[in-house]
Coordinates of N, CA and C in Angstrom, one line a residue:
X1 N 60.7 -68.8 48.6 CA 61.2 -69.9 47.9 C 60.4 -70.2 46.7
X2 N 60.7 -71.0 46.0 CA 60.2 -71.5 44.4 C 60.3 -73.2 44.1
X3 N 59.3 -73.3 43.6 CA 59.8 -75.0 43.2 C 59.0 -75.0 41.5
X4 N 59.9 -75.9 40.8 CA 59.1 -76.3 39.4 C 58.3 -77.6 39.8
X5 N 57.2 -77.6 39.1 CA 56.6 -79.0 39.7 C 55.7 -79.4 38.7
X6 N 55.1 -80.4 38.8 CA 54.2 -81.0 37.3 C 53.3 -81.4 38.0
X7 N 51.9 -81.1 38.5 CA 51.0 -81.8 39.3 C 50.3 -83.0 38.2
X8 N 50.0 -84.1 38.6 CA 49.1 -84.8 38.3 C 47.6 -84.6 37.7
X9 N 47.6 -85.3 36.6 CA 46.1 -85.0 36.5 C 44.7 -85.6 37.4
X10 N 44.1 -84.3 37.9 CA 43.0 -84.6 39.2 C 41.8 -84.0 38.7
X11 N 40.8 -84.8 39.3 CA 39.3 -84.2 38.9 C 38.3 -83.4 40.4
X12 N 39.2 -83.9 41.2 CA 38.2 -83.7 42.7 C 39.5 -83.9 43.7
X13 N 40.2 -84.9 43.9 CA 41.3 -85.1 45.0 C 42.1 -83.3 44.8
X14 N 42.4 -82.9 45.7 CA 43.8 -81.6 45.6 C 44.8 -82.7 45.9
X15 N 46.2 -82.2 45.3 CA 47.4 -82.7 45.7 C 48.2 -81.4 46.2
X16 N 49.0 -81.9 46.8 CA 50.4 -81.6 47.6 C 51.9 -81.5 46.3
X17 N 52.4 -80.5 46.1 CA 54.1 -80.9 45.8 C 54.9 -81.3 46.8
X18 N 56.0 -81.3 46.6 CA 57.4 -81.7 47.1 C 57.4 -80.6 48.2
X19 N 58.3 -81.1 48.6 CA 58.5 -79.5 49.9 C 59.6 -78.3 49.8
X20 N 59.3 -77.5 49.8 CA 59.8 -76.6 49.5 C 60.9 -75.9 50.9
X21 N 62.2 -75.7 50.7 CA 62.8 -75.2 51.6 C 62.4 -73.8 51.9
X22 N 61.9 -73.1 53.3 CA 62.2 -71.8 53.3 C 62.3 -71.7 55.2
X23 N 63.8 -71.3 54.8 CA 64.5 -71.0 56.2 C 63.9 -70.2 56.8
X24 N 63.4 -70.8 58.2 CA 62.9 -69.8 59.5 C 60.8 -69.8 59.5
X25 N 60.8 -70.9 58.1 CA 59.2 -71.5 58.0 C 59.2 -71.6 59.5
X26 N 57.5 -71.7 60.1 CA 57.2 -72.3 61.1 C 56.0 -73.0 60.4
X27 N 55.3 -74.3 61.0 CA 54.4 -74.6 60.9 C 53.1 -73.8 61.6
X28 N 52.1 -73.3 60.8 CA 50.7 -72.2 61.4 C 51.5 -71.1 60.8
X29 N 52.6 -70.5 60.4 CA 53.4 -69.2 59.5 C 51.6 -69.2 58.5
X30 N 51.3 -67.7 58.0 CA 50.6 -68.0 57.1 C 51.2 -67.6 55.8
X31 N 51.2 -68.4 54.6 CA 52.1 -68.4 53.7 C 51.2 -68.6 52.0
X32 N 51.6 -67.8 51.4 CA 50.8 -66.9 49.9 C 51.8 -68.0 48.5
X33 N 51.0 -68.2 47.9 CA 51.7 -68.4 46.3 C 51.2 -68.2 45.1
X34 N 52.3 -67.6 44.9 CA 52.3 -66.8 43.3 C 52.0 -68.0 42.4
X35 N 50.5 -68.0 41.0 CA 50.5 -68.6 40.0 C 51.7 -68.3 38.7
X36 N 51.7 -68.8 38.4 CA 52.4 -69.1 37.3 C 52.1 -68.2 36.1
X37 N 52.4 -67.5 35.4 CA 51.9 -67.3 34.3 C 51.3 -67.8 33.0
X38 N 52.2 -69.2 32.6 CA 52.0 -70.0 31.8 C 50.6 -70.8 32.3
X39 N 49.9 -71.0 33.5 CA 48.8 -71.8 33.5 C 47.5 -71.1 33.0
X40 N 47.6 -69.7 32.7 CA 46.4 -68.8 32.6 C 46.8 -69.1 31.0
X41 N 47.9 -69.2 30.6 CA 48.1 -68.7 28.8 C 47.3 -70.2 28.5
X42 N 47.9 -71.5 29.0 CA 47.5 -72.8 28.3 C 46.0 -72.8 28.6
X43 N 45.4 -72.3 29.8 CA 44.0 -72.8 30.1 C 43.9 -73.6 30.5
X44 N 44.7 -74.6 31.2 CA 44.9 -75.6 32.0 C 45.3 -75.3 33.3
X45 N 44.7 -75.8 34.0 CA 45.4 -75.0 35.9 C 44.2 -73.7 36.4
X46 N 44.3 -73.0 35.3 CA 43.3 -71.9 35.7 C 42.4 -71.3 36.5
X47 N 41.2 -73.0 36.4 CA 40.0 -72.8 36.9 C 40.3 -73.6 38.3
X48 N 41.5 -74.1 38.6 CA 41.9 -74.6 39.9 C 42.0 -73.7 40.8
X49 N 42.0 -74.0 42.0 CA 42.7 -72.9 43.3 C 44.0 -73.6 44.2
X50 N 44.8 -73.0 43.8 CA 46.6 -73.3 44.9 C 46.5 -72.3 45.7
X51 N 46.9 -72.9 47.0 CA 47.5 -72.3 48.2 C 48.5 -72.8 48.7
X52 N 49.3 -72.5 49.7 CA 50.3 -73.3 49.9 C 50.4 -73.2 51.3
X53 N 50.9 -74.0 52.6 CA 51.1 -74.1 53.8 C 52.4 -74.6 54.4
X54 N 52.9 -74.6 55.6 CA 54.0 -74.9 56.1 C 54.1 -76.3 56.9
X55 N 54.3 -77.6 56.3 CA 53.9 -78.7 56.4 C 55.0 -79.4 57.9
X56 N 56.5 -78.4 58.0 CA 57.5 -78.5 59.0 C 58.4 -77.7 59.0
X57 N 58.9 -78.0 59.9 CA 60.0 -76.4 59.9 C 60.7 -76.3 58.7
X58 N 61.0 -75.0 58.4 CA 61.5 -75.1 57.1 C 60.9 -75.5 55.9
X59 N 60.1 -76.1 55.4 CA 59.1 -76.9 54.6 C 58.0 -76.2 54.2
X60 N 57.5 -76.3 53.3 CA 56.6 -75.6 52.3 C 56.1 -76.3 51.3
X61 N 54.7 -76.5 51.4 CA 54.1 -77.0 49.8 C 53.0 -76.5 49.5
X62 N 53.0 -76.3 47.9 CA 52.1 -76.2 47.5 C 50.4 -76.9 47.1
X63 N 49.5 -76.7 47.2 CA 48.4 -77.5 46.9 C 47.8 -76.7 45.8
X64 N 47.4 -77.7 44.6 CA 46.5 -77.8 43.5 C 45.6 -78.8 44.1
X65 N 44.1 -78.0 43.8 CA 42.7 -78.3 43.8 C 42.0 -78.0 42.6
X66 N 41.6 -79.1 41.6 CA 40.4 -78.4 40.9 C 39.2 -78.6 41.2
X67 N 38.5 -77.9 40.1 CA 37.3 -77.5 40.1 C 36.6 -78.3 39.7
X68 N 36.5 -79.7 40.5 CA 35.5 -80.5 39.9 C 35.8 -81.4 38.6
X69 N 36.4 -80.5 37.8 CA 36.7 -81.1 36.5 C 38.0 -81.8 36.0
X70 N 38.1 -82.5 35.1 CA 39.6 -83.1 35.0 C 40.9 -82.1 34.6
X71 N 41.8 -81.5 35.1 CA 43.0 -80.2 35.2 C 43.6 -81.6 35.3
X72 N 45.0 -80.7 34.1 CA 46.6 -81.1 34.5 C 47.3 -80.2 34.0
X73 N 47.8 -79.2 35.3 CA 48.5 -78.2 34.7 C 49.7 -78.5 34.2
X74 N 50.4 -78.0 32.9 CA 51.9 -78.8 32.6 C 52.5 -77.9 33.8
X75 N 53.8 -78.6 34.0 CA 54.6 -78.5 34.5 C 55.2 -76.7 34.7
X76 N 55.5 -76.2 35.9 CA 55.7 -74.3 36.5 C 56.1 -74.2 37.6
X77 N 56.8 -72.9 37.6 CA 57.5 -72.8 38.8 C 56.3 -71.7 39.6
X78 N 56.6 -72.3 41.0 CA 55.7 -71.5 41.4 C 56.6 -70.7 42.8
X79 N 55.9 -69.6 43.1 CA 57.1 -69.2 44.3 C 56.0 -68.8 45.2
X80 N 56.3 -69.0 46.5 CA 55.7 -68.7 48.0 C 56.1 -67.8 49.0
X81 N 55.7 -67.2 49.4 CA 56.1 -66.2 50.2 C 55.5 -66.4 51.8
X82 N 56.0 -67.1 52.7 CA 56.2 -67.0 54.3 C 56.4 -65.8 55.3
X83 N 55.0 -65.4 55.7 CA 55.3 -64.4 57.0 C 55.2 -65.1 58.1
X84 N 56.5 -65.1 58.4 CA 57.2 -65.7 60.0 C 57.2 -64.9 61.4
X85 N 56.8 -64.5 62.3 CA 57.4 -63.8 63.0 C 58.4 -64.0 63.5
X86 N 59.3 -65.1 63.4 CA 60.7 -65.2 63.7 C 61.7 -65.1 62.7
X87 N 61.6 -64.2 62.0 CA 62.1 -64.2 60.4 C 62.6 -62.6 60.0

């Protein structure tokens, strides 16, 4: 699955996106996300770390964390990939 999203500018809190649909998610599934391209080119986002988890069935979000310092990545699509064993 993929979502565009605009995280908030954070200095220490990580945030959460929206949820992401992906059919046959389980919650504990462990689940990978692809950065963006555009956050390495601006230099914004970069020095952050995203992961993403399976929040409910079906459901997926991403989390931005930075590094201490004030990050606002503009706005990217990011995509996740769920290994389910019921899938």
């Amino acid at each position: 699955g993929s979502i565009t999203f605009d995280f908030a500018s954070q200095s220490i809190l990580c945030e959460d996106s929206t949820g992401i649909t992906v059919t046959g998610a389980a919650v504990n599934d462990p689940c990978f996300v692809g950065m963006p391209t555009t956050l390495t080119a601006s230099g914004l986002g970069r020095d952050a770390t995203y992961s993403c988890y399976v929040s409910a069935a079906d459901t997926v979000k991403v989390r931005h964390c930075p590094a201490g310092t004030a990050d606002n990545p503009a706005s990217a699509t990011y995509t996740v990939r769920v290994i389910s064993p019921g899938t």
